[in-house]
mmCIF file of C-alpha atoms (C1' of nucleotides) in Angstrom:
data_model
loop_
_atom_site.group_PDB
_atom_site.id
_atom_site.type_symbol
_atom_site.label_atom_id
_atom_site.label_comp_id
_atom_site.label_asym_id
_atom_site.label_seq_id
_atom_site.Cartn_x
_atom_site.Cartn_y
_atom_site.Cartn_z
ATOM 1 C CA MET J 1 128.479 -159.154 -70.883
ATOM 2 C CA ASP J 2 125.784 -159.696 -68.608
ATOM 3 C CA ARG J 3 127.703 -161.880 -66.494
ATOM 4 C CA GLU J 4 127.196 -159.491 -63.341
ATOM 5 C CA ILE J 5 123.343 -160.592 -63.328
ATOM 6 C CA PRO J 6 123.512 -164.518 -62.646
ATOM 7 C CA LEU J 7 120.481 -165.550 -61.766
ATOM 8 C CA VAL J 8 117.667 -163.156 -60.959
ATOM 9 C CA PRO J 9 114.479 -164.512 -60.257
ATOM 10 C CA ASP J 10 111.374 -163.465 -62.152
ATOM 11 C CA ASN J 11 110.076 -160.410 -60.285
ATOM 12 C CA THR J 12 107.161 -159.581 -62.596
ATOM 13 C CA ALA J 13 105.130 -159.355 -59.531
ATOM 14 C CA ASN J 14 106.271 -156.419 -58.268
ATOM 15 C CA PHE J 15 106.276 -154.312 -61.455
ATOM 16 C CA GLU J 16 103.475 -152.271 -60.506
ATOM 17 C CA ARG J 17 104.771 -151.091 -57.213
ATOM 18 C CA ILE J 18 108.531 -150.492 -58.716
ATOM 19 C CA PHE J 19 107.392 -148.585 -61.354
ATOM 20 C CA GLU J 20 105.062 -146.723 -59.382
ATOM 21 C CA LEU J 21 107.950 -146.221 -57.229
ATOM 22 C CA LEU J 22 110.258 -145.053 -59.984
ATOM 23 C CA ARG J 23 107.645 -142.702 -61.626
ATOM 24 C CA LYS J 24 107.444 -140.828 -57.951
ATOM 25 C CA GLU J 25 110.827 -140.557 -58.435
ATOM 26 C CA TYR J 26 111.204 -139.078 -61.966
ATOM 27 C CA PRO J 27 107.543 -137.474 -62.574
ATOM 28 C CA ASN J 28 108.965 -135.677 -66.141
ATOM 29 C CA ALA J 29 110.615 -138.249 -67.660
ATOM 30 C CA ALA J 30 111.445 -136.398 -71.038
ATOM 31 C CA PRO J 31 114.301 -137.062 -73.685
ATOM 32 C CA ALA J 32 117.351 -135.367 -73.106
ATOM 33 C CA LEU J 33 118.416 -134.715 -76.750
ATOM 34 C CA HIS J 34 117.446 -131.607 -78.077
ATOM 35 C CA PHE J 35 115.202 -131.253 -81.297
ATOM 36 C CA LYS J 36 112.289 -129.325 -82.801
ATOM 37 C CA ASN J 37 110.894 -131.222 -85.341
ATOM 38 C CA PRO J 38 110.746 -135.143 -86.891
ATOM 39 C CA LEU J 39 113.755 -134.642 -88.847
ATOM 40 C CA GLU J 40 116.156 -133.493 -85.978
ATOM 41 C CA LEU J 41 114.960 -136.184 -83.355
ATOM 42 C CA LEU J 42 116.013 -138.759 -86.338
ATOM 43 C CA VAL J 43 119.215 -137.485 -86.848
ATOM 44 C CA ALA J 44 120.042 -137.129 -83.287
ATOM 45 C CA THR J 45 118.673 -140.491 -82.346
ATOM 46 C CA ILE J 46 120.770 -142.262 -84.560
ATOM 47 C CA LEU J 47 123.636 -140.428 -83.465
ATOM 48 C CA SER J 48 123.093 -141.487 -80.129
ATOM 49 C CA ALA J 49 124.069 -145.114 -80.544
ATOM 50 C CA GLN J 50 126.627 -145.858 -78.204
ATOM 51 C CA CYS J 51 127.148 -141.897 -77.278
ATOM 52 C CA THR J 52 126.094 -139.925 -74.725
ATOM 53 C CA ASP J 53 123.048 -137.801 -75.113
ATOM 54 C CA ARG J 54 125.260 -134.479 -73.665
ATOM 55 C CA GLN J 55 127.825 -135.348 -76.678
ATOM 56 C CA VAL J 56 125.115 -135.388 -79.097
ATOM 57 C CA ASN J 57 123.503 -132.510 -77.975
ATOM 58 C CA GLN J 58 126.864 -130.646 -78.508
ATOM 59 C CA VAL J 59 127.178 -131.638 -82.336
ATOM 60 C CA THR J 60 123.797 -131.167 -83.174
ATOM 61 C CA GLN J 61 123.668 -127.567 -82.042
ATOM 62 C CA LYS J 62 126.300 -126.826 -84.474
ATOM 63 C CA LEU J 63 124.656 -129.458 -87.077
ATOM 64 C CA PHE J 64 121.124 -128.126 -87.124
ATOM 65 C CA ARG J 65 122.094 -124.559 -88.057
ATOM 66 C CA GLU J 66 124.105 -126.250 -91.409
ATOM 67 C CA TYR J 67 121.537 -128.674 -92.010
ATOM 68 C CA ARG J 68 117.968 -127.686 -92.063
ATOM 69 C CA THR J 69 116.097 -130.314 -94.337
ATOM 70 C CA ILE J 70 116.140 -133.736 -95.907
ATOM 71 C CA GLU J 71 117.633 -132.195 -99.190
ATOM 72 C CA ASP J 72 120.616 -131.000 -97.134
ATOM 73 C CA TYR J 73 121.433 -134.252 -95.682
ATOM 74 C CA ALA J 74 120.814 -135.926 -99.256
ATOM 75 C CA SER J 75 123.401 -133.506 -100.903
ATOM 76 C CA ALA J 76 125.866 -133.834 -97.893
ATOM 77 C CA ASP J 77 129.494 -134.564 -98.796
ATOM 78 C CA LEU J 78 130.254 -137.874 -96.898
ATOM 79 C CA THR J 79 133.982 -136.697 -95.810
ATOM 80 C CA GLU J 80 132.551 -133.380 -94.869
ATOM 81 C CA PHE J 81 129.603 -134.556 -92.828
ATOM 82 C CA GLY J 82 131.792 -137.245 -91.200
ATOM 83 C CA ARG J 83 134.031 -134.615 -89.503
ATOM 84 C CA ASP J 84 130.630 -132.713 -88.344
ATOM 85 C CA ILE J 85 129.412 -135.513 -86.730
ATOM 86 C CA TYR J 86 132.805 -137.190 -85.716
ATOM 87 C CA SER J 87 133.027 -136.699 -81.926
ATOM 88 C CA THR J 88 129.663 -139.116 -81.563
ATOM 89 C CA GLY J 89 131.791 -141.827 -82.736
ATOM 90 C CA PHE J 90 131.043 -144.419 -85.620
ATOM 91 C CA TYR J 91 130.979 -141.114 -87.550
ATOM 92 C CA HIS J 92 131.765 -143.230 -91.110
ATOM 93 C CA GLN J 93 128.861 -145.367 -90.295
ATOM 94 C CA LYS J 94 126.535 -142.720 -89.094
ATOM 95 C CA ALA J 95 127.363 -140.379 -91.820
ATOM 96 C CA LYS J 96 126.579 -142.952 -94.498
ATOM 97 C CA HIS J 97 123.582 -143.936 -92.697
ATOM 98 C CA ILE J 98 121.973 -140.350 -92.629
ATOM 99 C CA ILE J 99 122.900 -139.502 -96.030
ATOM 100 C CA ALA J 100 121.095 -142.733 -97.342
ATOM 101 C CA SER J 101 118.300 -142.253 -95.550
ATOM 102 C CA ALA J 102 117.789 -138.576 -96.580
ATOM 103 C CA HIS J 103 117.992 -140.497 -100.118
ATOM 104 C CA ILE J 104 115.256 -142.796 -99.108
ATOM 105 C CA MET J 105 113.164 -140.472 -97.584
ATOM 106 C CA LEU J 106 113.171 -138.116 -101.090
ATOM 107 C CA THR J 107 112.436 -141.185 -103.235
ATOM 108 C CA GLU J 108 110.039 -143.266 -101.201
ATOM 109 C CA PHE J 109 108.336 -141.137 -98.452
ATOM 110 C CA GLU J 110 107.862 -137.741 -100.437
ATOM 111 C CA GLY J 111 110.604 -136.115 -98.372
ATOM 112 C CA GLN J 112 108.959 -136.791 -95.066
ATOM 113 C CA VAL J 113 110.014 -138.557 -92.057
ATOM 114 C CA PRO J 114 108.267 -141.722 -92.097
ATOM 115 C CA TYR J 115 105.568 -142.013 -89.378
ATOM 116 C CA THR J 116 105.094 -146.167 -89.166
ATOM 117 C CA MET J 117 107.316 -148.586 -87.984
ATOM 118 C CA GLU J 118 107.631 -150.451 -91.187
ATOM 119 C CA GLY J 119 108.657 -147.111 -92.532
ATOM 120 C CA LEU J 120 111.340 -146.050 -90.125
ATOM 121 C CA LEU J 121 112.962 -149.613 -90.205
ATOM 122 C CA ARG J 122 113.801 -149.109 -93.919
ATOM 123 C CA LEU J 123 115.918 -146.301 -93.055
ATOM 124 C CA PRO J 124 119.710 -147.638 -92.872
ATOM 125 C CA GLY J 125 120.624 -146.964 -89.062
ATOM 126 C CA VAL J 126 117.217 -147.237 -87.615
ATOM 127 C CA GLY J 127 116.478 -150.249 -85.812
ATOM 128 C CA ARG J 128 113.516 -150.775 -83.287
ATOM 129 C CA LYS J 129 115.195 -148.636 -80.641
ATOM 130 C CA THR J 130 115.278 -145.728 -82.725
ATOM 131 C CA ALA J 131 112.272 -146.205 -84.547
ATOM 132 C CA ASN J 132 110.307 -146.681 -81.029
ATOM 133 C CA ILE J 133 111.687 -143.648 -80.029
ATOM 134 C CA VAL J 134 110.826 -141.385 -83.030
ATOM 135 C CA LEU J 135 107.198 -142.764 -83.271
ATOM 136 C CA SER J 136 106.776 -141.847 -79.679
ATOM 137 C CA ARG J 137 108.653 -138.641 -79.010
ATOM 138 C CA ALA J 138 107.848 -137.027 -82.437
ATOM 139 C CA PHE J 139 104.439 -138.795 -83.783
ATOM 140 C CA GLY J 140 102.738 -139.617 -80.107
ATOM 141 C CA LYS J 141 102.698 -143.250 -81.397
ATOM 142 C CA ILE J 142 103.247 -145.771 -78.598
ATOM 143 C CA GLU J 143 103.898 -148.984 -80.603
ATOM 144 C CA GLY J 144 106.489 -150.544 -78.370
ATOM 145 C CA ILE J 145 108.955 -149.955 -75.908
ATOM 146 C CA ALA J 146 112.588 -148.589 -76.469
ATOM 147 C CA VAL J 147 115.040 -151.015 -75.296
ATOM 148 C CA ASP J 148 118.739 -149.398 -75.089
ATOM 149 C CA THR J 149 121.171 -150.595 -72.920
ATOM 150 C CA HIS J 150 119.786 -148.637 -69.544
ATOM 151 C CA VAL J 151 116.394 -150.986 -70.311
ATOM 152 C CA LYS J 152 118.173 -153.874 -70.997
ATOM 153 C CA ARG J 153 120.128 -153.810 -67.882
ATOM 154 C CA LEU J 154 117.438 -152.827 -65.535
ATOM 155 C CA SER J 155 114.872 -155.326 -66.603
ATOM 156 C CA ARG J 156 117.399 -157.962 -66.060
ATOM 157 C CA ARG J 157 118.457 -156.369 -62.422
ATOM 158 C CA LEU J 158 114.914 -156.170 -61.363
ATOM 159 C CA GLY J 159 113.502 -159.583 -62.587
ATOM 160 C CA PHE J 160 111.227 -158.386 -65.580
ATOM 161 C CA THR J 161 113.058 -160.570 -67.852
ATOM 162 C CA GLN J 162 115.792 -163.056 -68.093
ATOM 163 C CA GLU J 163 116.326 -162.437 -72.028
ATOM 164 C CA THR J 164 119.341 -160.457 -73.482
ATOM 165 C CA ASN J 165 117.607 -160.071 -76.729
ATOM 166 C CA PRO J 166 116.662 -156.467 -76.862
ATOM 167 C CA GLU J 167 113.411 -157.397 -78.901
ATOM 168 C CA LYS J 168 112.412 -160.439 -76.864
ATOM 169 C CA ILE J 169 113.044 -158.002 -73.625
ATOM 170 C CA GLU J 170 110.343 -155.504 -75.569
ATOM 171 C CA GLN J 171 107.954 -158.237 -75.727
ATOM 172 C CA ASP J 172 108.361 -159.265 -72.119
ATOM 173 C CA LEU J 173 107.848 -155.862 -70.994
ATOM 174 C CA MET J 174 105.106 -155.308 -73.273
ATOM 175 C CA ALA J 175 103.285 -158.168 -71.791
ATOM 176 C CA ILE J 176 103.712 -156.937 -68.391
ATOM 177 C CA ALA J 177 102.878 -153.319 -68.784
ATOM 178 C CA LYS J 178 99.866 -151.523 -68.574
ATOM 179 C CA ARG J 179 99.065 -149.478 -72.232
ATOM 180 C CA LYS J 180 99.337 -146.473 -70.058
ATOM 181 C CA GLU J 181 102.540 -147.129 -68.716
ATOM 182 C CA LEU J 182 104.186 -147.594 -71.873
ATOM 183 C CA GLU J 183 104.553 -143.758 -72.678
ATOM 184 C CA THR J 184 107.022 -143.344 -69.711
ATOM 185 C CA LEU J 185 108.361 -147.012 -69.031
ATOM 186 C CA SER J 186 111.676 -146.703 -71.131
ATOM 187 C CA MET J 187 112.624 -143.230 -70.357
ATOM 188 C CA THR J 188 111.701 -143.949 -66.473
ATOM 189 C CA LEU J 189 114.061 -146.787 -66.605
ATOM 190 C CA ILE J 190 116.966 -144.999 -68.565
ATOM 191 C CA LEU J 191 116.561 -142.018 -65.974
ATOM 192 C CA HIS J 192 117.199 -144.571 -63.252
ATOM 193 C CA GLY J 193 119.678 -146.267 -64.852
ATOM 194 C CA ARG J 194 121.823 -143.250 -65.787
ATOM 195 C CA LYS J 195 121.922 -141.595 -61.902
ATOM 196 C CA VAL J 196 121.239 -144.384 -59.320
ATOM 197 C CA CYS J 197 121.196 -147.960 -61.032
ATOM 198 C CA VAL J 198 124.613 -147.434 -63.212
ATOM 199 C CA ALA J 199 126.091 -150.558 -65.213
ATOM 200 C CA ARG J 200 129.240 -150.583 -63.178
ATOM 201 C CA LYS J 201 128.490 -149.858 -59.684
ATOM 202 C CA PRO J 202 125.068 -149.542 -58.602
ATOM 203 C CA MET J 203 124.100 -146.922 -56.089
ATOM 204 C CA CYS J 204 121.945 -149.733 -54.190
ATOM 205 C CA GLU J 205 121.406 -147.572 -50.976
ATOM 206 C CA MET J 206 120.353 -144.709 -52.639
ATOM 207 C CA CYS J 207 117.898 -146.726 -54.517
ATOM 208 C CA VAL J 208 113.720 -146.001 -54.245
ATOM 209 C CA VAL J 209 113.185 -149.496 -55.164
ATOM 210 C CA ASN J 210 116.006 -151.608 -53.545
ATOM 211 C CA GLU J 211 113.526 -153.379 -51.353
ATOM 212 C CA LEU J 212 111.564 -154.784 -54.148
ATOM 213 C CA CYS J 213 115.129 -155.613 -56.479
ATOM 214 C CA PRO J 214 116.117 -159.223 -56.341
ATOM 215 C CA SER J 215 119.784 -157.778 -57.193
ATOM 216 C CA SER J 216 120.107 -155.565 -54.815
ATOM 217 C CA ARG J 217 123.157 -155.457 -52.546
ATOM 218 C CA VAL J 218 121.672 -153.706 -49.236
ATOM 219 C "C1'" DC Y 1 128.956 -163.200 -84.120
ATOM 220 C "C1'" DT Y 2 132.099 -159.086 -85.411
ATOM 221 C "C1'" DC Y 3 132.908 -154.522 -86.745
ATOM 222 C "C1'" DC Y 4 131.847 -149.673 -86.220
ATOM 223 C "C1'" DC Y 5 134.569 -145.436 -83.076
ATOM 224 C "C1'" DG Y 6 135.320 -141.025 -80.291
ATOM 225 C "C1'" DA Y 7 134.685 -139.670 -75.208
ATOM 226 C "C1'" DT Y 8 134.141 -140.454 -70.566
ATOM 227 C "C1'" DA Y 9 134.385 -142.679 -66.096
ATOM 228 C "C1'" DT Y 10 136.493 -146.051 -63.111
ATOM 229 C "C1'" DA E 1 144.201 -150.298 -69.052
ATOM 230 C "C1'" DT E 2 139.447 -151.298 -69.173
ATOM 231 C "C1'" DA E 3 134.246 -151.071 -69.626
ATOM 232 C "C1'" DT E 4 130.545 -148.250 -71.399
ATOM 233 C "C1'" DC E 5 127.464 -144.632 -73.324
ATOM 234 C "C1'" DA E 6 119.626 -143.533 -75.117
ATOM 235 C "C1'" DG E 7 122.828 -149.296 -81.355
ATOM 236 C "C1'" DG E 8 122.547 -151.201 -86.352
ATOM 237 C "C1'" DA E 9 124.435 -153.670 -90.006
ATOM 238 C "C1'" DG E 10 126.716 -157.547 -92.389
#
DNA sequence: CTCCCGATAT
DNA sequence: ATATCAGGAG
């Protein structure tokens, strides 16, 4: 899985310069998911597992017209809801998780989306990555860094970490980045990972940090 | 570790 | 045909 990055030397010394260049390249790093409130963000983020944002937005455009409250999700029919989110993949698991999460929010969180890491992690279908996104984008709380497949790949290619476990990568990044940088780090890496430092054929010749990257093939 | 799983790029 | 997509649960 990660064999394409055999032995990248530690490059944390260049973190500041790399991040500065990437920030200049992606100044307005905003999430691509469409949402109007914490509940919509939570649902959209659960749906986004192993699925492109474009696909999620396509599904939620209709979904959010039909499902507006936590009660709507709690009372949803599993089969019908599964059909509504079918094209995001893992539809049966995601449907079960979202409906179960709605019940937990009604019974344990006073019908509100939890606004703490601990609370969010109690919801099925919500792990650290999803929780970090909801905390930062819906509640303005930066407790950690959302480590998805892009953040993982780029952090390893750039030599910021040698770990493969997302939680360990998050710890490494937290230790390297300054407090202020945590807000945009994840999103900046994701945008660069989608446009330039893609998984299969990274476009190193177009990369603004290729001279600082130990994995660059230019 | 395996499983969940459709859509898309290569 | 195969890898990958803003992962998480068992």
